[in-house]
XYZ file of C-alpha atoms in Angstrom:
351
model
C -7.178 -8.469 18.999
C -10.694 -9.039 20.321
C -13.706 -7.391 18.699
C -15.761 -5.109 20.911
C -19.532 -5.673 21.366
C -20.478 -2.894 18.933
C -18.349 -4.425 16.178
C -19.974 -7.800 16.750
C -23.412 -6.158 16.499
C -22.369 -4.541 13.239
C -21.327 -7.880 11.787
C -24.654 -9.379 12.872
C -26.485 -6.493 11.230
C -24.527 -7.089 8.016
C -25.788 -10.669 7.951
C -29.357 -9.364 8.174
C -28.886 -7.130 5.113
C -29.715 -9.755 2.524
C -28.485 -8.056 -0.640
C -25.031 -7.577 0.841
C -24.757 -10.912 2.612
C -25.945 -12.945 -0.383
C -23.635 -10.952 -2.655
C -20.788 -11.831 -0.310
C -21.718 -15.524 -0.410
C -21.923 -15.508 -4.219
C -18.637 -13.656 -4.665
C -16.857 -15.836 -2.109
C -18.173 -18.967 -3.856
C -17.049 -17.721 -7.271
C -13.626 -16.844 -5.876
C -13.304 -20.285 -4.320
C -14.325 -21.962 -7.590
C -11.839 -19.853 -9.547
C -9.022 -21.243 -7.408
C -9.795 -24.613 -9.025
C -9.863 -23.259 -12.583
C -7.349 -25.892 -13.670
C -10.016 -28.516 -12.935
C -12.859 -26.568 -14.504
C -11.311 -25.398 -17.784
C -8.304 -27.257 -19.113
C -7.335 -29.315 -22.152
C -5.565 -31.737 -19.829
C -7.595 -34.507 -18.245
C -8.269 -34.609 -14.529
C -7.797 -38.389 -14.269
C -6.813 -41.038 -16.819
C -7.190 -44.754 -16.149
C -4.998 -46.706 -18.578
C -4.206 -50.407 -18.297
C -4.865 -50.511 -14.571
C -2.850 -47.378 -13.704
C -4.135 -43.918 -12.774
C -2.600 -40.765 -14.222
C -3.214 -37.162 -13.175
C -2.227 -34.959 -16.127
C -3.077 -31.668 -14.373
C -0.173 -32.362 -12.008
C 2.281 -34.126 -14.312
C 3.188 -34.034 -17.997
C 2.518 -37.178 -20.054
C 3.469 -37.655 -23.705
C 1.537 -39.595 -26.309
C 3.762 -42.659 -25.939
C 2.431 -43.107 -22.379
C -1.014 -43.949 -23.748
C 0.020 -45.466 -27.101
C -0.869 -42.358 -29.127
C 0.789 -40.740 -32.136
C 0.181 -37.330 -33.682
C -0.580 -36.833 -37.371
C 3.141 -36.822 -38.187
C 3.864 -40.012 -36.248
C 5.575 -38.366 -33.276
C 5.051 -39.793 -29.786
C 7.139 -37.397 -27.674
C 4.560 -34.580 -27.699
C 1.904 -34.046 -25.048
C -1.044 -36.424 -25.119
C -4.300 -35.331 -26.746
C -6.774 -36.166 -23.994
C -9.939 -35.397 -25.928
C -8.860 -37.779 -28.689
C -7.779 -40.280 -26.047
C -11.220 -40.103 -24.441
C -12.899 -40.752 -27.798
C -10.551 -43.700 -28.464
C -11.215 -45.267 -25.063
C -14.991 -44.840 -25.421
C -14.968 -46.452 -28.856
C -12.749 -49.364 -27.797
C -14.702 -50.073 -24.580
C -11.586 -51.670 -23.111
C -12.045 -50.556 -19.522
C -9.806 -47.502 -19.905
C -11.395 -44.138 -19.249
C -10.707 -40.401 -19.105
C -12.343 -37.716 -16.940
C -12.098 -34.304 -18.575
C -12.885 -30.912 -16.987
C -16.368 -29.453 -17.661
C -14.724 -27.083 -20.149
C -12.079 -29.168 -21.968
C -10.236 -26.150 -23.351
C -7.137 -24.256 -22.299
C -7.203 -20.440 -22.075
C -3.918 -20.340 -24.005
C -4.450 -23.085 -26.594
C -6.081 -22.076 -29.928
C -8.668 -24.262 -31.636
C -8.381 -24.207 -35.426
C -10.714 -27.156 -36.098
C -13.284 -24.873 -37.725
C -13.902 -24.216 -41.385
C -13.875 -20.480 -40.806
C -10.963 -18.578 -39.256
C -11.417 -17.300 -35.671
C -13.197 -15.747 -33.938
C -16.019 -18.300 -34.030
C -19.495 -17.897 -32.564
C -20.659 -19.840 -29.482
C -21.614 -23.462 -30.049
C -21.746 -26.739 -28.131
C -17.946 -27.049 -28.204
C -17.153 -23.485 -27.098
C -20.001 -22.173 -24.977
C -18.944 -18.525 -25.241
C -17.232 -18.828 -28.623
C -13.569 -18.264 -29.440
C -11.538 -15.070 -29.638
C -9.437 -13.691 -32.500
C -6.711 -16.258 -31.864
C -9.056 -19.236 -31.553
C -8.891 -19.476 -27.744
C -11.930 -20.411 -25.686
C -13.643 -17.260 -24.348
C -15.186 -18.962 -21.302
C -11.825 -20.388 -20.214
C -10.151 -16.998 -20.552
C -13.050 -15.387 -18.703
C -12.705 -17.833 -15.816
C -8.932 -17.520 -15.527
C -9.241 -13.751 -15.943
C -11.635 -13.614 -12.992
C -9.157 -15.516 -10.841
C -6.317 -13.183 -11.765
C -8.421 -10.046 -11.256
C -9.897 -11.005 -7.888
C -6.618 -12.334 -6.471
C -4.762 -9.262 -7.723
C -7.352 -6.984 -6.110
C -7.392 -8.885 -2.811
C -3.600 -8.937 -2.489
C -3.280 -5.277 -3.495
C -5.980 -4.126 -1.098
C -4.562 -6.228 1.747
C -1.073 -4.776 1.282
C -2.364 -1.228 0.808
C -4.814 -1.310 3.708
C -2.252 -2.911 6.028
C 0.389 -0.311 5.196
C -2.102 2.561 5.336
C -3.503 1.350 8.661
C -0.037 1.030 10.190
C 1.237 4.405 9.001
C -2.006 6.283 9.706
C -2.294 4.750 13.176
C 1.262 5.743 14.068
C 0.644 9.253 12.756
C -2.441 9.689 14.884
C -1.026 8.015 17.985
C 2.448 9.571 18.041
C 1.557 12.962 16.585
C 4.197 15.679 16.834
C 7.037 15.868 14.342
C 6.500 12.342 13.061
C 2.942 13.241 12.079
C 3.970 16.546 10.453
C 6.864 15.136 8.412
C 5.067 11.994 7.344
C 1.970 13.964 6.355
C 4.044 16.301 4.182
C 5.647 13.266 2.513
C 2.229 11.711 1.864
C 0.964 14.941 0.322
C 3.943 15.077 -2.056
C 3.789 11.365 -2.879
C 0.061 11.504 -3.650
C 0.669 14.129 -6.367
C 2.708 11.676 -8.483
C 0.738 10.687 -11.617
C 0.050 6.977 -11.306
C -0.388 6.240 -15.007
C 2.839 8.033 -15.962
C 4.737 6.041 -13.349
C 3.353 2.783 -14.761
C 4.239 3.786 -18.344
C 7.738 4.840 -17.307
C 8.482 1.641 -15.409
C 6.953 -0.484 -18.171
C 9.578 0.856 -20.585
C 12.419 -0.373 -18.349
C 10.922 -3.551 -16.897
C 8.846 -6.337 -18.385
C 5.258 -5.925 -17.136
C 4.008 -8.733 -14.954
C 1.744 -9.619 -12.052
C 4.292 -8.863 -9.326
C 5.561 -5.658 -10.962
C 2.046 -4.252 -11.331
C 1.281 -5.286 -7.765
C 4.387 -3.513 -6.495
C 3.708 -0.332 -8.477
C 0.064 -0.064 -7.449
C 0.933 -0.871 -3.828
C 3.072 2.276 -3.789
C -0.112 4.329 -4.215
C -2.802 2.115 -2.668
C -1.881 2.838 0.970
C -2.217 6.622 0.813
C -5.983 7.003 1.175
C -6.183 4.715 4.185
C -3.680 6.787 6.153
C -6.009 9.797 6.219
C -8.886 7.803 7.748
C -6.789 5.925 10.300
C -4.928 9.067 11.334
C -8.209 10.844 12.040
C -9.697 7.861 13.868
C -6.619 7.426 16.038
C -6.526 11.116 16.953
C -10.153 10.910 18.024
C -9.998 7.618 19.927
C -6.820 8.274 21.894
C -8.452 11.175 23.732
C -11.411 9.167 25.004
C -11.848 8.044 28.591
C -11.218 4.326 28.052
C -7.817 5.107 26.526
C -6.889 7.415 29.401
C -8.025 4.744 31.859
C -5.837 2.134 30.144
C -2.875 4.507 30.387
C -3.505 5.037 34.086
C -3.438 1.255 34.638
C -0.001 1.096 33.061
C -0.863 -0.270 29.603
C 2.154 -0.199 27.303
C 2.137 1.782 24.070
C 1.730 -1.292 21.824
C -0.874 -2.879 24.063
C -2.809 0.374 23.972
C -2.717 0.426 20.174
C -3.504 -3.218 19.419
C -5.792 -4.050 22.351
C -7.790 -0.864 22.787
C -7.431 1.608 19.909
C -7.350 -0.474 16.718
C -10.528 -2.482 17.505
C -12.348 0.841 17.821
C -10.870 2.220 14.602
C -11.970 -0.620 12.299
C -15.006 1.142 10.839
C -13.205 3.043 8.023
C -11.028 0.023 7.258
C -13.991 -2.327 6.848
C -16.221 0.098 4.951
C -13.526 1.245 2.488
C -12.142 -2.191 1.631
C -14.923 -3.323 -0.804
C -14.699 -0.068 -2.748
C -10.910 -0.392 -2.819
C -11.386 -3.842 -4.387
C -13.643 -2.278 -7.041
C -10.944 0.299 -7.767
C -8.229 -2.357 -8.004
C -10.189 -4.522 -10.465
C -11.074 -1.481 -12.571
C -7.466 -0.231 -12.570
C -6.078 -3.615 -13.651
C -8.684 -3.918 -16.409
C -7.902 -0.393 -17.644
C -4.146 -1.021 -17.681
C -4.625 -4.281 -19.578
C -6.855 -2.518 -22.077
C -4.228 0.198 -22.623
C -1.489 -2.386 -23.042
C 0.439 -1.578 -19.848
C -0.950 -4.423 -17.772
C -0.297 -8.137 -17.710
C 1.800 -9.510 -20.588
C 0.285 -11.605 -23.368
C -1.049 -14.265 -23.464
C -2.177 -13.902 -19.834
C -6.009 -14.186 -19.596
C -7.193 -10.670 -18.886
C -10.544 -8.936 -19.016
C -8.928 -5.751 -20.305
C -7.264 -7.608 -23.179
C -10.611 -9.282 -24.000
C -12.299 -5.880 -24.149
C -9.514 -4.606 -26.384
C -10.180 -7.493 -28.774
C -13.931 -6.900 -28.694
C -13.566 -3.198 -29.545
C -11.185 -3.787 -32.440
C -12.641 -2.586 -35.735
C -12.631 -6.059 -37.342
C -14.501 -7.567 -34.356
C -17.302 -5.022 -33.933
C -19.866 -7.478 -35.303
C -18.646 -10.350 -33.057
C -20.980 -9.490 -30.214
C -20.019 -12.465 -28.028
C -16.520 -11.024 -27.650
C -17.890 -7.925 -25.930
C -20.854 -9.399 -24.043
C -18.732 -11.901 -22.093
C -16.100 -9.577 -20.536
C -18.486 -6.654 -20.025
C -20.991 -8.925 -18.272
C -18.298 -10.480 -16.083
C -16.898 -7.094 -15.055
C -20.353 -5.625 -14.430
C -21.543 -8.554 -12.310
C -18.337 -8.679 -10.279
C -18.293 -4.954 -9.593
C -22.012 -5.009 -8.779
C -21.524 -7.775 -6.205
C -18.595 -5.975 -4.567
C -20.486 -2.677 -4.559
C -23.532 -4.252 -2.915
C -21.247 -5.728 -0.274
C -19.633 -2.341 0.294
C -22.957 -0.505 0.606
C -24.278 -3.109 3.033
C -21.137 -2.907 5.160
C -21.365 0.864 5.196
C -24.997 0.631 6.304
C -24.197 -1.970 8.961
C -21.254 0.030 10.331
C -23.100 3.358 10.308
C -22.355 5.005 13.690
C -25.864 6.479 13.801
C -27.269 2.970 14.235
C -25.579 2.705 17.612
C -25.549 6.300 18.812
C -27.972 7.167 21.607
C -28.905 10.763 22.344
C -30.575 11.902 25.521
């Protein structure tokens, strides 16, 4: 499917809108970094050099016996303590070394090496402090971003693809297919989303794939209205009639001629759909119907921050609220810039 000249001009115009383009670069960079969260925040070392051999603990489990360690009870068959191993190697100066991630803490592992019970305020060991269970807030924030953005991208891709396909067929075929499918969509859209989630959560264990499947059942609806309207409008234009007269098949007509000219609503709606997906996942996690514990989740972090016994622990609320606000701001700026770049008035000429 080749982009037409107007679409290419719109993409060039988007690059000239700095607030949107730079927001896209920042968000894309953060998303790319989040894919390597295991190397940025983890209690396991990235590389260990021990007695001439290299070990990669992020890929493979190693017990304490591998590196000559013992825990406080004398056991060697538990996982190695890489922070302690790093301190031992540095003190011995024997040529062995350990490379730890920038944040040497796991989003699931509690840290109880404080005099006071958690949550503990930010310090040099935990940059953003620890939560009510002693887990590193920054690590959970980073992993929570990865889960939120990947969930939103997958959900929007599935929803927009299904909505584009169904709406395009409605507009192109018309007739009884359009009437019956439109009546079905109208009935389906009246189902209360939250009640459906609560009902299914009582029968099935909540999880990433289950939430994705449930939300995908509703995500496609809005896109069908736009694509149906666009397809109805485009199929009556002269270029489409000319393609028909030259013997273009039905599928060639759709994919080669009509869809490239119906991309405007798809492109402009997608960023705002991502905002809605992130907000919906955060809200479900906050209400307790989202991802299961102890999955790193912004909604669960907000729930902790708003608990009555944590009201004075300001770092618990600042971190997730700031992360959500910045992420949604970046996506919104991208969406507004795309909408401005794809504005039909920019390319309409009146005589």
